[in-house]
Amino acid sequence: EKKNMLFLYDAAGKLIKNVGRSGAQNGSFSGPRGVAVGPNGLGNVYVADTGNHRVQIFDRDGNFLYAFGEKGSEPGKLRGPESVSVGADGRIFVADTGNDRIQVFTQEGILLFQFGSGGKEAGRFSSPSRVSVDPSDNVYVLDRGNERVQKFNADAKFVKEFSLLGNDAAVDGYGFMYV
């Protein structure tokens, strides 16, 4: 099924390669929803494999490298992650949607810390569906259930919130947010 594949295109928009298929084995997907590319020449591709409750990492040619995560609510485990983003320092930020939190991992998939929990208060989430990191490592979280975007500093401290006017969010290299 095409919905369970990763497609690699060149800069001219020519399809180079399809990666994956439906399934739970490494390199296969179950409803992937988020994809990110690593910064500073790392070139790895990170996929939020939502239905398999994990993040998979591929090289720039689409070859499977490794995966981390498994279904659960304990720290380091994931429940339906919908988005992944990579900071300038290589830390991997995962919108752990089903657990109402953001988890931050090393390049090796080791949990560094997590922030947020279920709720409406500042710094809490209801189905966080997107996470983006700007060049200063500020973190923006599309808090779908609370209809807002929340901004956190590099230490995961709440900074401010914005009313949600769209279904997705991204931050560019200059710190501009697009919703």
PDB file of C-alpha atoms in Angstrom:
ATOM      1  CA  GLU A   1       0.000   0.000   0.000  1.00  0.00           C
ATOM      2  CA  LYS A   2       1.311   3.421  -0.920  1.00  0.00           C
ATOM      3  CA  LYS A   3       0.166   4.926   2.383  1.00  0.00           C
ATOM      4  CA  ASN A   4       2.722   2.740   4.156  1.00  0.00           C
ATOM      5  CA  MET A   5       5.729   3.801   2.096  1.00  0.00           C
ATOM      6  CA  LEU A   6       8.354   6.508   2.142  1.00  0.00           C
ATOM      7  CA  PHE A   7       9.008   8.128  -1.243  1.00  0.00           C
ATOM      8  CA  LEU A   8      12.377   9.703  -2.047  1.00  0.00           C
ATOM      9  CA  TYR A   9      12.466  12.416  -4.730  1.00  0.00           C
ATOM     10  CA  ASP A  10      15.372  14.368  -6.199  1.00  0.00           C
ATOM     11  CA  ALA A  11      15.492  18.186  -6.250  1.00  0.00           C
ATOM     12  CA  ALA A  12      13.713  18.226  -9.641  1.00  0.00           C
ATOM     13  CA  GLY A  13      10.798  16.200  -8.236  1.00  0.00           C
ATOM     14  CA  LYS A  14      11.716  12.924  -9.922  1.00  0.00           C
ATOM     15  CA  LEU A  15      10.847   9.839  -7.902  1.00  0.00           C
ATOM     16  CA  ILE A  16      14.087   8.039  -7.021  1.00  0.00           C
ATOM     17  CA  LYS A  17      12.901   5.240  -4.772  1.00  0.00           C
ATOM     18  CA  ASN A  18      10.032   3.796  -2.724  1.00  0.00           C
ATOM     19  CA  VAL A  19      10.942   2.536   0.731  1.00  0.00           C
ATOM     20  CA  GLY A  20       8.969   0.168   2.915  1.00  0.00           C
ATOM     21  CA  ARG A  21       5.662  -1.652   2.820  1.00  0.00           C
ATOM     22  CA  SER A  22       2.850  -2.447   5.245  1.00  0.00           C
ATOM     23  CA  GLY A  23       4.010  -4.334   8.304  1.00  0.00           C
ATOM     24  CA  ALA A  24       5.768  -4.244  11.632  1.00  0.00           C
ATOM     25  CA  GLN A  25       9.248  -5.422  10.630  1.00  0.00           C
ATOM     26  CA  ASN A  26      12.117  -2.947  10.380  1.00  0.00           C
ATOM     27  CA  GLY A  27      11.776  -0.762   7.314  1.00  0.00           C
ATOM     28  CA  SER A  28       8.009  -1.382   7.071  1.00  0.00           C
ATOM     29  CA  PHE A  29       5.271   0.962   8.243  1.00  0.00           C
ATOM     30  CA  SER A  30       1.808   1.117   9.738  1.00  0.00           C
ATOM     31  CA  GLY A  31       0.249   4.522   9.099  1.00  0.00           C
ATOM     32  CA  PRO A  32       3.346   6.748   9.205  1.00  0.00           C
ATOM     33  CA  ARG A  33       2.370  10.395   9.731  1.00  0.00           C
ATOM     34  CA  GLY A  34       5.529  12.442  10.238  1.00  0.00           C
ATOM     35  CA  VAL A  35       8.882  12.710   8.499  1.00  0.00           C
ATOM     36  CA  ALA A  36      11.946  14.870   9.187  1.00  0.00           C
ATOM     37  CA  VAL A  37      15.453  15.211   7.797  1.00  0.00           C
ATOM     38  CA  GLY A  38      18.447  15.605  10.085  1.00  0.00           C
ATOM     39  CA  PRO A  39      20.408  18.890  10.150  1.00  0.00           C
ATOM     40  CA  ASN A  40      23.984  19.813   9.361  1.00  0.00           C
ATOM     41  CA  GLY A  41      24.746  17.128   6.843  1.00  0.00           C
ATOM     42  CA  LEU A  42      23.520  14.229   8.982  1.00  0.00           C
ATOM     43  CA  GLY A  43      21.183  13.503   6.120  1.00  0.00           C
ATOM     44  CA  ASN A  44      19.259  10.815   7.970  1.00  0.00           C
ATOM     45  CA  VAL A  45      15.506  10.597   7.493  1.00  0.00           C
ATOM     46  CA  TYR A  46      13.303  10.136  10.577  1.00  0.00           C
ATOM     47  CA  VAL A  47       9.800   8.680  10.283  1.00  0.00           C
ATOM     48  CA  ALA A  48       7.080   8.685  12.958  1.00  0.00           C
ATOM     49  CA  ASP A  49       5.706   5.188  12.340  1.00  0.00           C
ATOM     50  CA  THR A  50       2.421   5.914  14.096  1.00  0.00           C
ATOM     51  CA  GLY A  51       0.718   2.510  14.026  1.00  0.00           C
ATOM     52  CA  ASN A  52       3.870   0.662  15.073  1.00  0.00           C
ATOM     53  CA  HIS A  53       4.484   3.109  17.963  1.00  0.00           C
ATOM     54  CA  ARG A  54       8.081   3.843  16.997  1.00  0.00           C
ATOM     55  CA  VAL A  55      10.459   6.101  15.114  1.00  0.00           C
ATOM     56  CA  GLN A  56      12.447   4.629  12.231  1.00  0.00           C
ATOM     57  CA  ILE A  57      15.661   6.121  10.894  1.00  0.00           C
ATOM     58  CA  PHE A  58      16.923   5.727   7.315  1.00  0.00           C
ATOM     59  CA  ASP A  59      19.989   7.060   5.551  1.00  0.00           C
ATOM     60  CA  ARG A  60      19.568   9.579   2.732  1.00  0.00           C
ATOM     61  CA  ASP A  61      19.380   6.720   0.216  1.00  0.00           C
ATOM     62  CA  GLY A  62      16.432   5.164   2.048  1.00  0.00           C
ATOM     63  CA  ASN A  63      18.328   2.307   3.669  1.00  0.00           C
ATOM     64  CA  PHE A  64      17.004   1.301   7.100  1.00  0.00           C
ATOM     65  CA  LEU A  65      19.453   2.139   9.908  1.00  0.00           C
ATOM     66  CA  TYR A  66      17.583   1.544  13.164  1.00  0.00           C
ATOM     67  CA  ALA A  67      14.339   2.119  15.058  1.00  0.00           C
ATOM     68  CA  PHE A  68      13.388   2.946  18.602  1.00  0.00           C
ATOM     69  CA  GLY A  69      10.208   2.929  20.626  1.00  0.00           C
ATOM     70  CA  GLU A  70       7.511   0.440  21.454  1.00  0.00           C
ATOM     71  CA  LYS A  71       3.895   0.750  22.550  1.00  0.00           C
ATOM     72  CA  GLY A  72       3.444   1.927  26.118  1.00  0.00           C
ATOM     73  CA  SER A  73       3.066   4.868  28.434  1.00  0.00           C
ATOM     74  CA  GLU A  74       6.291   4.533  30.423  1.00  0.00           C
ATOM     75  CA  PRO A  75       9.105   7.021  29.719  1.00  0.00           C
ATOM     76  CA  GLY A  76      10.783   6.128  26.430  1.00  0.00           C
ATOM     77  CA  LYS A  77       7.770   4.207  25.132  1.00  0.00           C
ATOM     78  CA  LEU A  78       5.384   5.679  22.570  1.00  0.00           C
ATOM     79  CA  ARG A  79       1.692   5.567  21.796  1.00  0.00           C
ATOM     80  CA  GLY A  80       0.768   6.638  18.285  1.00  0.00           C
ATOM     81  CA  PRO A  81       3.532   9.191  17.612  1.00  0.00           C
ATOM     82  CA  GLU A  82       2.436  11.532  14.806  1.00  0.00           C
ATOM     83  CA  SER A  83       5.432  13.805  14.324  1.00  0.00           C
ATOM     84  CA  VAL A  84       9.195  13.912  14.639  1.00  0.00           C
ATOM     85  CA  SER A  85      11.669  16.789  14.374  1.00  0.00           C
ATOM     86  CA  VAL A  86      15.430  16.999  14.782  1.00  0.00           C
ATOM     87  CA  GLY A  87      17.149  19.898  16.546  1.00  0.00           C
ATOM     88  CA  ALA A  88      20.322  21.591  15.334  1.00  0.00           C
ATOM     89  CA  ASP A  89      22.230  19.572  17.945  1.00  0.00           C
ATOM     90  CA  GLY A  90      20.786  16.282  16.637  1.00  0.00           C
ATOM     91  CA  ARG A  91      18.315  15.653  19.446  1.00  0.00           C
ATOM     92  CA  ILE A  92      15.183  13.875  18.209  1.00  0.00           C
ATOM     93  CA  PHE A  93      11.846  15.378  19.333  1.00  0.00           C
ATOM     94  CA  VAL A  94       8.802  13.094  19.101  1.00  0.00           C
ATOM     95  CA  ALA A  95       5.155  14.143  19.424  1.00  0.00           C
ATOM     96  CA  ASP A  96       3.984  11.182  21.514  1.00  0.00           C
ATOM     97  CA  THR A  97       0.380  11.912  20.611  1.00  0.00           C
ATOM     98  CA  GLY A  98      -1.388   9.118  22.485  1.00  0.00           C
ATOM     99  CA  ASN A  99       0.512   9.897  25.698  1.00  0.00           C
ATOM    100  CA  ASP A 100      -0.031  13.702  25.488  1.00  0.00           C
ATOM    101  CA  ARG A 101       3.677  14.535  25.736  1.00  0.00           C
ATOM    102  CA  ILE A 102       6.852  15.330  23.844  1.00  0.00           C
ATOM    103  CA  GLN A 103       9.804  12.981  24.295  1.00  0.00           C
ATOM    104  CA  VAL A 104      13.375  13.905  23.421  1.00  0.00           C
ATOM    105  CA  PHE A 105      15.919  11.264  22.395  1.00  0.00           C
ATOM    106  CA  THR A 106      19.579  11.041  21.450  1.00  0.00           C
ATOM    107  CA  GLN A 107      20.613  10.017  17.944  1.00  0.00           C
ATOM    108  CA  GLU A 108      20.897   6.478  19.351  1.00  0.00           C
ATOM    109  CA  GLY A 109      17.266   6.504  20.506  1.00  0.00           C
ATOM    110  CA  ILE A 110      18.043   6.898  24.206  1.00  0.00           C
ATOM    111  CA  LEU A 111      15.496   8.982  26.113  1.00  0.00           C
ATOM    112  CA  LEU A 112      16.944  12.259  27.397  1.00  0.00           C
ATOM    113  CA  PHE A 113      13.773  13.739  28.887  1.00  0.00           C
ATOM    114  CA  GLN A 114      10.097  14.293  28.300  1.00  0.00           C
ATOM    115  CA  PHE A 115       7.774  17.210  28.895  1.00  0.00           C
ATOM    116  CA  GLY A 116       4.051  17.812  29.017  1.00  0.00           C
ATOM    117  CA  SER A 117       1.156  15.659  30.109  1.00  0.00           C
ATOM    118  CA  GLY A 118      -2.576  15.606  29.522  1.00  0.00           C
ATOM    119  CA  GLY A 119      -4.448  18.832  30.286  1.00  0.00           C
ATOM    120  CA  LYS A 120      -5.407  22.332  29.178  1.00  0.00           C
ATOM    121  CA  GLU A 121      -2.965  24.379  31.243  1.00  0.00           C
ATOM    122  CA  ALA A 122       0.132  25.980  29.730  1.00  0.00           C
ATOM    123  CA  GLY A 123       2.756  23.309  29.084  1.00  0.00           C
ATOM    124  CA  ARG A 124       0.202  20.483  28.965  1.00  0.00           C
ATOM    125  CA  PHE A 125      -1.246  18.851  25.878  1.00  0.00           C
ATOM    126  CA  SER A 126      -4.257  17.130  24.405  1.00  0.00           C
ATOM    127  CA  SER A 127      -3.166  15.043  21.408  1.00  0.00           C
ATOM    128  CA  PRO A 128      -0.008  16.919  20.360  1.00  0.00           C
ATOM    129  CA  SER A 129       0.146  16.195  16.638  1.00  0.00           C
ATOM    130  CA  ARG A 130       3.172  18.142  15.345  1.00  0.00           C
ATOM    131  CA  VAL A 131       6.505  19.190  16.769  1.00  0.00           C
ATOM    132  CA  SER A 132       8.985  21.564  15.086  1.00  0.00           C
ATOM    133  CA  VAL A 133      12.354  22.840  16.291  1.00  0.00           C
ATOM    134  CA  ASP A 134      13.842  26.151  15.118  1.00  0.00           C
ATOM    135  CA  PRO A 135      17.594  26.829  14.699  1.00  0.00           C
ATOM    136  CA  SER A 136      17.808  28.083  18.312  1.00  0.00           C
ATOM    137  CA  ASP A 137      16.236  24.813  19.518  1.00  0.00           C
ATOM    138  CA  ASN A 138      12.969  26.484  20.517  1.00  0.00           C
ATOM    139  CA  VAL A 139      10.262  23.844  20.291  1.00  0.00           C
ATOM    140  CA  TYR A 140       6.818  24.453  18.788  1.00  0.00           C
ATOM    141  CA  VAL A 141       4.055  21.960  19.501  1.00  0.00           C
ATOM    142  CA  LEU A 142       0.746  21.848  17.663  1.00  0.00           C
ATOM    143  CA  ASP A 143      -1.570  20.950  20.542  1.00  0.00           C
ATOM    144  CA  ARG A 144      -4.470  19.686  18.416  1.00  0.00           C
ATOM    145  CA  GLY A 145      -6.920  18.843  21.197  1.00  0.00           C
ATOM    146  CA  ASN A 146      -6.498  22.257  22.836  1.00  0.00           C
ATOM    147  CA  GLU A 147      -6.543  24.081  19.467  1.00  0.00           C
ATOM    148  CA  ARG A 148      -3.274  25.941  19.971  1.00  0.00           C
ATOM    149  CA  VAL A 149       0.442  25.977  19.288  1.00  0.00           C
ATOM    150  CA  GLN A 150       2.728  26.128  22.311  1.00  0.00           C
ATOM    151  CA  LYS A 151       6.303  27.397  22.235  1.00  0.00           C
ATOM    152  CA  PHE A 152       9.014  26.098  24.589  1.00  0.00           C
ATOM    153  CA  ASN A 153      12.642  27.151  24.955  1.00  0.00           C
ATOM    154  CA  ALA A 154      15.593  24.818  24.428  1.00  0.00           C
ATOM    155  CA  ASP A 155      15.229  23.614  28.050  1.00  0.00           C
ATOM    156  CA  ALA A 156      11.554  22.692  27.428  1.00  0.00           C
ATOM    157  CA  LYS A 157      10.266  25.591  29.548  1.00  0.00           C
ATOM    158  CA  PHE A 158       6.937  27.025  28.392  1.00  0.00           C
ATOM    159  CA  VAL A 159       7.284  30.410  26.647  1.00  0.00           C
ATOM    160  CA  LYS A 160       3.889  31.243  25.103  1.00  0.00           C
ATOM    161  CA  GLU A 161       0.910  29.921  23.218  1.00  0.00           C
ATOM    162  CA  PHE A 162      -0.820  30.880  19.979  1.00  0.00           C
ATOM    163  CA  SER A 163      -4.405  30.192  18.931  1.00  0.00           C
ATOM    164  CA  LEU A 164      -4.587  27.431  16.371  1.00  0.00           C
ATOM    165  CA  LEU A 165      -5.812  28.506  12.961  1.00  0.00           C
ATOM    166  CA  GLY A 166      -4.796  25.440  10.925  1.00  0.00           C
ATOM    167  CA  ASN A 167      -4.066  21.718  10.900  1.00  0.00           C
ATOM    168  CA  ASP A 168      -0.287  21.705  10.712  1.00  0.00           C
ATOM    169  CA  ALA A 169       2.653  23.837  11.793  1.00  0.00           C
ATOM    170  CA  ALA A 170       6.287  24.307  10.812  1.00  0.00           C
ATOM    171  CA  VAL A 171       9.104  26.678  11.757  1.00  0.00           C
ATOM    172  CA  ASP A 172      11.662  27.941   9.255  1.00  0.00           C
ATOM    173  CA  GLY A 173      15.350  28.752   9.728  1.00  0.00           C
ATOM    174  CA  TYR A 174      14.527  32.316  10.775  1.00  0.00           C
ATOM    175  CA  GLY A 175      12.077  31.388  13.519  1.00  0.00           C
ATOM    176  CA  PHE A 176       8.931  32.162  11.526  1.00  0.00           C
ATOM    177  CA  MET A 177       6.053  29.833  12.276  1.00  0.00           C
ATOM    178  CA  TYR A 178       3.650  28.656   9.580  1.00  0.00           C
ATOM    179  CA  VAL A 179       0.277  27.195  10.621  1.00  0.00           C
TER     180      VAL A 179
END
